[in-house]
Amino acid sequence: MPHRTAFFISDGTGITAETFGNAILAQFEAKHRRVRLPFVDDADKAHQAVRQINHVAQVEGKRPLVFLTVVNMEVLEVIKTHCNGMIMDMFGTFVEPLEAELGIKSNHRVGRFSDASKSQAYHDRIEAINYSLAHDDGQSHADLEGSDVILVGVSRSGKTPTSLYLAMQYGVKASNYPLIPEDFERRQLPPALVPHRKKLFGLTIDPMRLSEIRNERRPNSRYASLENCRHEVNEAESMMRRAGVRWLSTTTKSIEEIATTILQEVRPERLEY
Amino acid sequence: MPHRTAFFISDGTGITAETFGNAILAQFEAKHRRVRLPFVDDADKAHQAVRQINHVAQVEGKRPLVFLTVVNMEVLEVIKTHCNGMIMDMFGTFVEPLEAELGIKSNHRVGRFSDASKSQAYHDRIEAINYSLAHDDGQSHADLEGSDVILVGVSRSGKTPTSLYLAMQYGVKASNYPLIPEDFERRQLPPALVPHRKKLFGLTIDPMRLSEIRNERRPNSRYASLENCRHEVNEAESMMRRAGVRWLSTTTKSIEEIATTILQEVRPERLEY
């Protein structure tokens, strides 16, 4: 296996450089060491980064992989001139053809996130985070109609991380509400949810996996037992089916995949902006 | 201003395609409409995407910008052959040179997030989210020593979104603890924090901005008044200075920038993995 060190270098947070680099590296089986160097925004820091890269090149005897999202021309110049790595320059590659296509010059603006904090979209994200926190785990029935989506499912099916991800990344006001044994006995949706049926989205999970997750919290409890998990999941799925609630299984899905699927289902217009 | 529609197309969640496209588009002043098309993972869906793109091309009379992170060769073929957009293909551009450099073939694996859910890093992220939630706003003193970082600051200085972002993106167990008038009267750090002084990181904020934010919550309250905000911020900064707590101002920073800065300061090793 060819082992290399990959550097993600940016004059901003480096989040884009890291996303870019990790997506490319995921196309190869090899395990690489990864180093994110954020805020490389002057010649001094650029020279420091170059020293670090060239040191690794020497020690490992192989060119490090250098993923760049740098807009500062001075920084770019230092890195491109002096670094003994294989440079993959995202902006350099795509911005120039796009300048030709659009007939305008790029502005070399540093960091997508650097003036985000003044935008309406950013404000909405922060509001959504606060909303989702206040409406986590059925904590508050107040203003449930303000939700963009209400996630339902048994305890530990993934509702909380998904709600927070939807809020943080997409400004979606996602509340979540547990389905508990009491609901299964009544064989009905929790009364607070009935007026909001159209906003419900269910999360379910394989009972074996659920039992594993619950056992980490409360080992050897009835709550975590496979038998109980089977029962709860079965009841929850039946209830969602009867109530006509859309649902998906989180068993093998990441929160990114779950959130994207939910967005497509309940707020497809949020995929356009 | 040249207005175009930009498509972000992927056979996975499209999060990488969107990050890629938005980073490139941020280099231009023009306002573009953006459309994310996730899970385009067979020829049928590819043809559907092509129809959508070509329709826009016709209506707008300009080539749409098409940012691709597609690994499925069939999907790629359909899009490249039939679409009347300007194609920017991230994988196509960088994977081939990297295959030559590494001397191995790429695996055309769909979606960085698609088997994330089985990894230790993913497990740690979910654990960190639960931890940060349980330790939001000084809710729990239990296990504070389990924190990677403890954010401190006055109410509404940005502690909660930052903690959750650190947890969600980096698996950092970030708790947060408010500094309140009572602490300022005693002129000492909250007693629960004293044993963990080394883990503290302060957030401060311009009093004018703080007053704006608080007024959205509790209009015309003493809590939101500029005078009170000035007093609290002043006291909090003095306290952090006396206690030797590192801090930054969140006034014009996004959570992405705040989180990256904190990571560099308190967990630089998390930038390498």
Coordinates of C-alpha atoms in Angstrom, one line a residue, chain A:
Chain A
M1 CA 0.0 0.0 0.0
P2 CA 1.5 3.3 -1.0
H3 CA 1.4 5.5 2.1
R4 CA 1.6 9.2 1.8
T5 CA 0.9 12.3 3.8
A6 CA -1.8 14.6 2.5
F7 CA -1.9 18.3 3.3
F8 CA -5.1 20.3 3.1
I9 CA -4.0 24.0 2.8
S10 CA -6.1 27.1 2.8
D11 CA -6.0 30.8 3.6
G12 CA -9.4 30.3 5.2
T13 CA -10.7 27.5 7.6
G14 CA -9.5 24.7 5.3
I15 CA -12.9 23.1 5.5
T16 CA -13.2 23.1 1.7
A17 CA -9.7 21.9 1.1
E18 CA -10.3 19.0 3.5
T19 CA -13.6 18.1 1.9
F20 CA -12.0 18.3 -1.5
G21 CA -8.9 16.2 -0.5
N22 CA -10.8 13.6 1.5
A23 CA -13.3 13.1 -1.4
I24 CA -10.4 12.4 -3.8
L25 CA -8.5 10.3 -1.3
A26 CA -11.6 8.2 -0.7
Q27 CA -11.2 6.9 -4.2
F28 CA -8.1 5.0 -3.2
E29 CA -7.8 2.1 -0.8
A30 CA -4.5 3.3 0.6
K31 CA -4.4 4.8 4.1
H32 CA -3.0 8.3 4.2
R33 CA -2.0 10.6 7.0
R34 CA -3.9 13.8 6.7
V35 CA -2.8 17.3 8.0
R36 CA -5.0 20.3 7.8
L37 CA -3.3 23.7 7.7
P38 CA -5.9 26.5 8.0
F39 CA -5.4 30.3 7.9
V40 CA -2.2 30.2 5.8
D41 CA -2.7 33.8 4.8
D42 CA 0.7 35.4 4.4
A43 CA 4.1 34.6 2.9
D44 CA 5.6 33.7 6.3
K45 CA 2.9 31.1 7.0
A46 CA 3.3 29.8 3.4
H47 CA 7.0 29.3 3.9
Q48 CA 6.3 27.5 7.2
A49 CA 3.8 25.2 5.4
V50 CA 6.4 24.6 2.7
R51 CA 9.0 23.7 5.3
Q52 CA 6.6 21.2 6.9
I53 CA 5.7 19.6 3.6
N54 CA 9.3 19.4 2.4
H55 CA 10.4 17.9 5.7
V56 CA 7.8 15.1 5.3
A57 CA 8.9 14.6 1.7
Q58 CA 12.4 14.0 2.9
V59 CA 11.5 11.7 5.8
E60 CA 9.0 9.6 3.8
G61 CA 11.0 9.6 0.6
K62 CA 7.7 10.2 -1.3
R63 CA 6.0 13.4 -2.5
P64 CA 3.3 14.5 -0.1
L65 CA -0.1 15.1 -1.7
V66 CA -1.0 18.8 -1.4
F67 CA -4.6 19.9 -1.7
L68 CA -4.9 23.6 -2.1
T69 CA -7.8 26.0 -1.8
V70 CA -5.8 29.2 -1.6
V71 CA -6.8 32.5 -3.1
N72 CA -4.0 34.7 -1.8
M73 CA -1.7 35.0 -4.8
E74 CA 1.4 35.6 -2.7
V75 CA 0.7 32.4 -0.6
L76 CA 0.0 30.4 -3.8
E77 CA 3.3 31.6 -5.4
V78 CA 5.4 30.6 -2.4
I79 CA 3.8 27.1 -2.2
K80 CA 3.9 26.4 -5.9
T81 CA 7.5 27.6 -6.3
H82 CA 9.1 25.9 -3.2
C83 CA 7.0 22.9 -2.2
N84 CA 8.2 19.4 -3.1
G85 CA 4.7 17.9 -3.0
M86 CA 2.2 16.9 -5.7
I87 CA 0.0 20.0 -5.9
M88 CA -3.7 19.7 -6.6
D89 CA -5.0 23.3 -6.8
M90 CA -8.8 23.4 -6.9
F91 CA -9.2 27.1 -7.5
G92 CA -6.4 27.3 -10.1
T93 CA -7.9 24.4 -12.0
F94 CA -11.5 25.6 -12.2
V95 CA -11.6 29.3 -11.6
E96 CA -9.8 30.3 -14.8
P97 CA -12.0 28.4 -17.2
L98 CA -15.0 29.8 -15.4
E99 CA -13.7 33.4 -15.7
A100 CA -13.6 32.8 -19.5
E101 CA -17.1 31.3 -19.4
L102 CA -18.6 34.1 -17.4
G103 CA -16.6 36.8 -18.9
I104 CA -15.7 38.3 -15.5
K105 CA -12.7 38.2 -13.2
S106 CA -12.7 36.3 -10.0
N107 CA -12.4 38.3 -6.8
H108 CA -9.9 36.2 -4.9
R109 CA -12.1 36.3 -1.9
V110 CA -10.7 34.4 1.1
G111 CA -12.8 31.8 2.7
R112 CA -16.4 31.1 2.0
F113 CA -17.1 31.3 5.7
S114 CA -15.4 34.6 6.3
D115 CA -18.4 36.9 5.9
A116 CA -21.0 34.2 6.3
S117 CA -21.8 35.5 9.8
K118 CA -23.5 38.6 8.3
S119 CA -25.9 36.7 6.0
Q120 CA -29.5 35.9 6.4
A121 CA -28.8 32.2 5.7
Y122 CA -26.3 32.2 8.6
H123 CA -28.8 33.8 10.9
D124 CA -31.4 31.2 9.9
R125 CA -28.9 28.4 10.7
I126 CA -28.3 29.7 14.2
E127 CA -32.0 30.2 14.8
A128 CA -32.6 26.6 13.6
I129 CA -30.0 25.2 16.0
N130 CA -31.6 27.0 18.9
Y131 CA -35.0 25.7 17.8
S132 CA -33.9 22.1 17.3
L133 CA -32.2 22.1 20.7
A134 CA -35.3 23.5 22.4
H135 CA -37.4 20.8 20.7
D136 CA -35.1 17.9 21.2
D137 CA -36.6 14.6 22.5
G138 CA -40.1 16.0 22.8
Q139 CA -38.9 18.6 25.4
S140 CA -41.3 21.3 24.3
H141 CA -44.7 21.0 22.6
A142 CA -44.8 24.8 22.3
D143 CA -44.5 26.0 18.7
L144 CA -44.3 22.5 17.2
E145 CA -46.0 23.9 14.2
G146 CA -42.9 26.1 13.7
S147 CA -41.0 22.9 12.7
D148 CA -40.0 22.2 9.2
V149 CA -39.9 18.6 10.1
I150 CA -40.6 16.5 13.2
L151 CA -38.5 13.3 13.4
V152 CA -40.1 10.4 15.2
G153 CA -38.8 7.0 16.3
V154 CA -37.8 4.8 19.2
S155 CA -35.1 5.9 21.6
R156 CA -31.6 5.9 20.1
S157 CA -32.8 5.6 16.5
G158 CA -30.7 8.6 15.5
K159 CA -33.2 11.4 15.9
T160 CA -31.1 13.9 17.9
P161 CA -27.9 14.0 15.7
T162 CA -30.1 14.1 12.6
S163 CA -32.1 17.1 13.9
L164 CA -29.0 19.0 14.8
Y165 CA -27.3 18.2 11.5
L166 CA -30.4 19.4 9.6
A167 CA -30.4 22.6 11.6
M168 CA -26.7 23.3 11.5
Q169 CA -26.1 22.6 7.8
Y170 CA -29.4 23.6 6.2
G171 CA -31.1 25.9 8.6
V172 CA -34.0 23.4 8.8
K173 CA -36.0 23.7 12.0
A174 CA -36.1 20.0 12.9
S175 CA -37.7 18.9 16.1
N176 CA -37.8 15.3 17.3
Y177 CA -40.2 13.3 19.4
P178 CA -39.7 9.8 20.8
L179 CA -42.1 6.9 20.4
I180 CA -42.3 5.2 23.7
P181 CA -43.9 2.0 25.2
E182 CA -46.9 4.0 26.4
D183 CA -47.6 5.1 22.7
F184 CA -47.4 1.4 21.7
E185 CA -49.9 0.4 24.3
R186 CA -52.4 3.0 23.1
R187 CA -51.5 2.0 19.5
Q188 CA -51.7 5.7 18.6
L189 CA -49.3 8.5 17.7
P190 CA -48.5 10.7 20.7
P191 CA -51.4 13.2 20.9
A192 CA -49.1 16.2 20.5
L193 CA -48.1 15.0 17.1
V194 CA -51.5 14.4 15.6
P195 CA -52.1 18.0 14.3
H196 CA -48.7 17.9 12.6
R197 CA -48.9 14.5 10.9
K198 CA -47.8 16.0 7.5
K199 CA -44.5 17.1 9.0
L200 CA -43.6 13.8 10.6
F201 CA -40.7 11.8 9.3
G202 CA -39.8 8.5 10.9
L203 CA -36.5 6.9 11.7
T204 CA -36.2 3.2 12.2
I205 CA -33.3 0.9 12.9
D206 CA -32.4 -2.7 12.9
P207 CA -33.3 -4.2 16.3
M208 CA -29.8 -5.9 16.6
R209 CA -28.0 -2.6 16.0
L210 CA -30.4 -0.8 18.3
S211 CA -29.7 -3.3 21.1
E212 CA -25.9 -2.8 20.6
I213 CA -26.3 1.0 20.9
R214 CA -28.5 0.8 23.9
N215 CA -26.2 -1.7 25.6
E216 CA -23.4 0.9 25.5
R217 CA -25.6 3.2 27.6
R218 CA -27.4 0.8 29.9
P219 CA -25.7 -2.6 29.7
N220 CA -27.8 -5.7 30.3
S221 CA -31.0 -3.6 30.9
R222 CA -34.4 -4.7 29.7
Y223 CA -34.4 -1.4 27.7
A224 CA -31.4 -2.7 25.8
S225 CA -32.4 -6.3 25.4
L226 CA -32.8 -7.6 21.9
E227 CA -36.3 -8.8 22.7
N228 CA -37.4 -5.4 23.8
C229 CA -35.7 -3.7 20.9
R230 CA -37.5 -6.1 18.5
H231 CA -40.8 -5.3 20.1
E232 CA -40.3 -1.5 20.1
V233 CA -39.1 -1.4 16.5
N234 CA -41.9 -3.6 15.4
E235 CA -44.5 -1.5 17.1
A236 CA -43.0 1.8 15.9
E237 CA -43.0 0.6 12.3
S238 CA -46.6 -0.6 12.5
M239 CA -47.6 2.7 14.0
M240 CA -45.9 4.7 11.3
R241 CA -47.4 2.5 8.6
R242 CA -50.9 2.9 10.0
A243 CA -50.4 6.7 10.3
G244 CA -49.0 7.0 6.9
V245 CA -45.7 8.5 8.1
R246 CA -42.7 8.3 5.7
W247 CA -39.7 6.6 7.2
L248 CA -36.2 5.3 6.5
S249 CA -33.8 3.0 8.3
T250 CA -30.7 4.6 9.8
T251 CA -28.9 1.3 10.5
T252 CA -26.1 1.7 7.9
K253 CA -26.6 5.3 7.1
S254 CA -24.5 8.3 8.2
I255 CA -26.2 11.4 9.5
E256 CA -25.2 13.1 6.2
E257 CA -27.1 10.5 4.2
I258 CA -30.1 10.5 6.5
A259 CA -30.3 14.3 6.4
T260 CA -30.0 14.5 2.6
T261 CA -32.7 11.9 2.2
I262 CA -35.1 13.7 4.6
L263 CA -34.4 17.0 2.9
Q264 CA -35.3 15.5 -0.5
E265 CA -38.5 14.2 1.0
V266 CA -39.8 17.0 3.1
R267 CA -38.1 20.2 1.9
P268 CA -37.0 19.5 -1.7
E269 CA -37.0 23.3 -2.3
R270 CA -34.1 23.6 0.2
L271 CA -31.9 21.8 -2.3
E272 CA -32.4 24.9 -4.5
Y273 CA -31.4 28.3 -3.4

